[in-house]
Amino acid sequence: EAPVAEQPQFKRYNVPTKGFYSIGPDNAPITIVEFSDYQCPYCRRWHQEVYEPLLAAYPGKIKLVYRNLPLTSIHPDALGAAEAAMCAGDQDAYWPFHEKLFSSESLGGDVFVQYARELSLNMDTFQACLTGHKYKAAVEADSDFAVNLGVSSTPTFFINGIPMVGAQPLEAFKQVISKELAGEIPK
């Protein structure tokens, strides 16, 4: 008698999405929560190689939620970058600023100011937000949540609550998403 192949076990985590920056329809059947770090080279690579092709492969079916996990012990500008993106968000420029942060290997105060200028943000408002650390506590709370959930590296994704660790290729995401859309993964 042939052995029965065991189905992989999927554990789902409850990862809140309300109040966090997202792109895609709110009623999308797939919600991907990304815990990421703007200074992480693997996060940048995933963003540059997988992000757009993934959204294009499932038009209107993915809501991507970005959550912050700045690994400050190895990425000294990651916390500032997360704060700067949220400060840009105050002026409806979160996603354009997010794109700029992932387009460059060098980050820091001067770079944040340069990006804010390029996006024609109100510089007084932006700099007051940044120097006043308006969003530092929010970024730290996000990071604490991720660590308490067991996330220890960036990027880490949760596809409808199912974890996927690392800058995985497009095909790895497609495998989970296709199974999820087909109802093949137990709720």
CSV table of C-alpha atoms in Angstrom, one decimal:
chain,number,residue,atom,x,y,z
A,1,GLU,CA,0.0,0.0,0.0
A,2,ALA,CA,1.4,3.4,-1.0
A,3,PRO,CA,2.0,5.8,1.8
A,4,VAL,CA,-0.4,8.8,1.9
A,5,ALA,CA,1.4,12.0,1.4
A,6,GLU,CA,0.8,14.4,4.3
A,7,GLN,CA,-0.7,17.7,3.4
A,8,PRO,CA,1.3,20.6,4.5
A,9,GLN,CA,-0.2,22.2,7.6
A,10,PHE,CA,-1.0,25.9,7.4
A,11,LYS,CA,-1.3,28.0,10.6
A,12,ARG,CA,-3.1,31.3,10.3
A,13,TYR,CA,-2.3,34.3,12.4
A,14,ASN,CA,-4.6,37.2,13.2
A,15,VAL,CA,-2.7,40.2,11.9
A,16,PRO,CA,-4.7,43.5,12.2
A,17,THR,CA,-4.8,45.6,9.1
A,18,LYS,CA,-7.2,48.4,10.1
A,19,GLY,CA,-5.4,51.8,10.4
A,20,PHE,CA,-2.3,50.7,8.4
A,21,TYR,CA,-1.4,51.9,5.0
A,22,SER,CA,-2.6,49.6,2.3
A,23,ILE,CA,-2.9,49.4,-1.5
A,24,GLY,CA,-5.6,47.5,-3.3
A,25,PRO,CA,-9.4,47.0,-2.7
A,26,ASP,CA,-10.6,46.7,0.9
A,27,ASN,CA,-12.8,43.7,-0.1
A,28,ALA,CA,-10.0,41.8,-1.9
A,29,PRO,CA,-10.1,38.1,-1.3
A,30,ILE,CA,-6.4,38.1,-0.5
A,31,THR,CA,-4.9,40.3,2.1
A,32,ILE,CA,-1.1,40.3,2.4
A,33,VAL,CA,0.4,42.0,5.4
A,34,GLU,CA,4.1,42.8,4.9
A,35,PHE,CA,6.4,43.5,7.9
A,36,SER,CA,9.3,45.2,6.4
A,37,ASP,CA,12.3,47.5,6.9
A,38,TYR,CA,13.2,50.3,4.4
A,39,GLN,CA,16.9,49.7,4.9
A,40,CYS,CA,16.8,45.9,4.5
A,41,PRO,CA,18.3,44.9,1.2
A,42,TYR,CA,16.1,41.8,0.9
A,43,CYS,CA,13.0,43.9,1.4
A,44,ARG,CA,14.2,46.3,-1.3
A,45,ARG,CA,14.9,43.3,-3.6
A,46,TRP,CA,11.4,41.9,-3.0
A,47,HIS,CA,9.8,45.3,-3.6
A,48,GLN,CA,11.8,45.8,-6.9
A,49,GLU,CA,11.3,42.2,-8.3
A,50,VAL,CA,8.0,40.8,-6.9
A,51,TYR,CA,5.7,43.5,-5.7
A,52,GLU,CA,4.4,44.9,-9.0
A,53,PRO,CA,4.3,41.5,-10.9
A,54,LEU,CA,2.4,40.0,-7.9
A,55,LEU,CA,-0.3,42.8,-8.0
A,56,ALA,CA,-0.4,42.5,-11.8
A,57,ALA,CA,-0.9,38.7,-11.6
A,58,TYR,CA,-4.1,39.1,-9.5
A,59,PRO,CA,-5.7,42.4,-10.6
A,60,GLY,CA,-8.2,43.6,-8.0
A,61,LYS,CA,-7.7,40.5,-5.8
A,62,ILE,CA,-4.9,41.6,-3.5
A,63,LYS,CA,-4.9,44.1,-0.7
A,64,LEU,CA,-1.3,44.7,0.4
A,65,VAL,CA,-0.9,46.2,3.9
A,66,TYR,CA,2.5,47.6,4.9
A,67,ARG,CA,3.6,47.4,8.5
A,68,ASN,CA,6.9,48.5,10.0
A,69,LEU,CA,9.6,46.3,11.5
A,70,PRO,CA,12.7,48.4,11.5
A,71,LEU,CA,15.7,46.2,12.5
A,72,THR,CA,17.4,49.1,14.2
A,73,SER,CA,20.4,47.0,15.5
A,74,ILE,CA,21.6,46.5,11.9
A,75,HIS,CA,19.8,49.3,10.0
A,76,PRO,CA,20.3,52.6,11.8
A,77,ASP,CA,18.2,54.6,9.3
A,78,ALA,CA,15.2,52.2,9.2
A,79,LEU,CA,13.2,53.8,12.1
A,80,GLY,CA,13.7,57.3,10.6
A,81,ALA,CA,12.6,56.0,7.2
A,82,ALA,CA,9.4,54.5,8.6
A,83,GLU,CA,8.7,57.8,10.5
A,84,ALA,CA,9.4,59.8,7.3
A,85,ALA,CA,7.0,57.7,5.2
A,86,MET,CA,4.3,58.2,7.8
A,87,CYS,CA,5.0,62.0,7.9
A,88,ALA,CA,4.7,62.0,4.1
A,89,GLY,CA,1.4,60.2,4.6
A,90,ASP,CA,0.1,63.2,6.5
A,91,GLN,CA,0.3,65.0,3.1
A,92,ASP,CA,-1.3,62.1,1.1
A,93,ALA,CA,2.1,61.0,-0.2
A,94,TYR,CA,2.7,57.8,1.8
A,95,TRP,CA,2.9,55.5,-1.2
A,96,PRO,CA,5.1,57.8,-3.4
A,97,PHE,CA,7.5,58.3,-0.5
A,98,HIS,CA,7.4,54.5,0.1
A,99,GLU,CA,8.5,53.9,-3.5
A,100,LYS,CA,11.3,56.4,-3.2
A,101,LEU,CA,12.6,54.8,0.0
A,102,PHE,CA,12.8,51.4,-1.7
A,103,SER,CA,14.5,52.9,-4.8
A,104,SER,CA,17.7,53.8,-3.0
A,105,GLU,CA,20.3,52.1,-0.9
A,106,SER,CA,21.2,55.2,1.0
A,107,LEU,CA,18.8,56.6,3.5
A,108,GLY,CA,19.0,59.3,6.2
A,109,GLY,CA,17.7,62.7,7.1
A,110,ASP,CA,19.1,64.4,4.0
A,111,VAL,CA,17.6,61.8,1.8
A,112,PHE,CA,14.2,62.1,3.5
A,113,VAL,CA,14.2,65.8,3.0
A,114,GLN,CA,15.2,65.4,-0.7
A,115,TYR,CA,12.4,63.0,-1.3
A,116,ALA,CA,9.9,65.3,0.5
A,117,ARG,CA,11.0,68.1,-1.8
A,118,GLU,CA,10.8,66.0,-4.9
A,119,LEU,CA,7.2,65.2,-3.9
A,120,SER,CA,6.4,68.9,-3.3
A,121,LEU,CA,5.5,68.3,0.3
A,122,ASN,CA,5.1,71.2,2.7
A,123,MET,CA,8.6,71.2,4.1
A,124,ASP,CA,7.8,72.9,7.4
A,125,THR,CA,5.0,70.4,8.1
A,126,PHE,CA,7.2,67.4,7.0
A,127,GLN,CA,10.2,68.5,9.0
A,128,ALA,CA,8.2,69.3,12.1
A,129,CYS,CA,6.6,65.9,12.0
A,130,LEU,CA,10.0,64.2,11.5
A,131,THR,CA,12.0,66.1,14.1
A,132,GLY,CA,9.1,65.9,16.6
A,133,HIS,CA,9.0,62.1,16.1
A,134,LYS,CA,5.2,62.2,15.7
A,135,TYR,CA,5.1,58.6,14.5
A,136,LYS,CA,8.0,57.0,16.5
A,137,ALA,CA,5.7,55.4,19.1
A,138,ALA,CA,3.4,54.1,16.3
A,139,VAL,CA,6.4,52.5,14.5
A,140,GLU,CA,7.7,51.0,17.7
A,141,ALA,CA,4.3,49.6,18.6
A,142,ASP,CA,4.1,48.0,15.1
A,143,SER,CA,7.6,46.5,15.6
A,144,ASP,CA,6.6,45.3,19.1
A,145,PHE,CA,3.5,43.6,17.7
A,146,ALA,CA,5.6,41.8,15.0
A,147,VAL,CA,8.2,40.6,17.5
A,148,ASN,CA,5.4,39.4,19.9
A,149,LEU,CA,3.9,37.5,16.9
A,150,GLY,CA,7.2,35.7,16.4
A,151,VAL,CA,8.4,37.7,13.4
A,152,SER,CA,12.2,37.9,13.6
A,153,SER,CA,13.3,38.8,10.1
A,154,THR,CA,12.3,41.1,7.3
A,155,PRO,CA,10.5,40.8,5.0
A,156,THR,CA,7.9,38.6,6.6
A,157,PHE,CA,4.5,38.3,5.0
A,158,PHE,CA,1.1,37.0,6.1
A,159,ILE,CA,-1.1,35.9,3.2
A,160,ASN,CA,-4.6,35.8,4.7
A,161,GLY,CA,-2.8,35.1,8.0
A,162,ILE,CA,-0.5,32.4,6.6
A,163,PRO,CA,3.1,33.3,7.2
A,164,MET,CA,5.7,33.5,4.5
A,165,VAL,CA,9.2,34.4,5.6
A,166,GLY,CA,11.8,36.1,3.4
A,167,ALA,CA,12.1,37.7,0.0
A,168,GLN,CA,10.4,34.8,-1.7
A,169,PRO,CA,10.1,34.7,-5.5
A,170,LEU,CA,6.8,35.4,-7.3
A,171,GLU,CA,6.1,31.7,-7.8
A,172,ALA,CA,6.1,31.0,-4.0
A,173,PHE,CA,3.5,33.7,-3.5
A,174,LYS,CA,1.4,32.4,-6.5
A,175,GLN,CA,1.4,28.9,-5.0
A,176,VAL,CA,-0.1,30.0,-1.7
A,177,ILE,CA,-2.5,32.6,-3.3
A,178,SER,CA,-3.8,30.1,-5.9
A,179,LYS,CA,-4.5,27.5,-3.2
A,180,GLU,CA,-6.2,30.1,-1.1
A,181,LEU,CA,-8.3,31.4,-3.9
A,182,ALA,CA,-9.3,27.9,-4.8
A,183,GLY,CA,-10.3,27.2,-1.2
A,184,GLU,CA,-7.7,24.5,-0.8
A,185,ILE,CA,-6.3,25.8,2.5
A,186,PRO,CA,-8.4,25.2,5.6
A,187,LYS,CA,-9.6,28.3,7.3
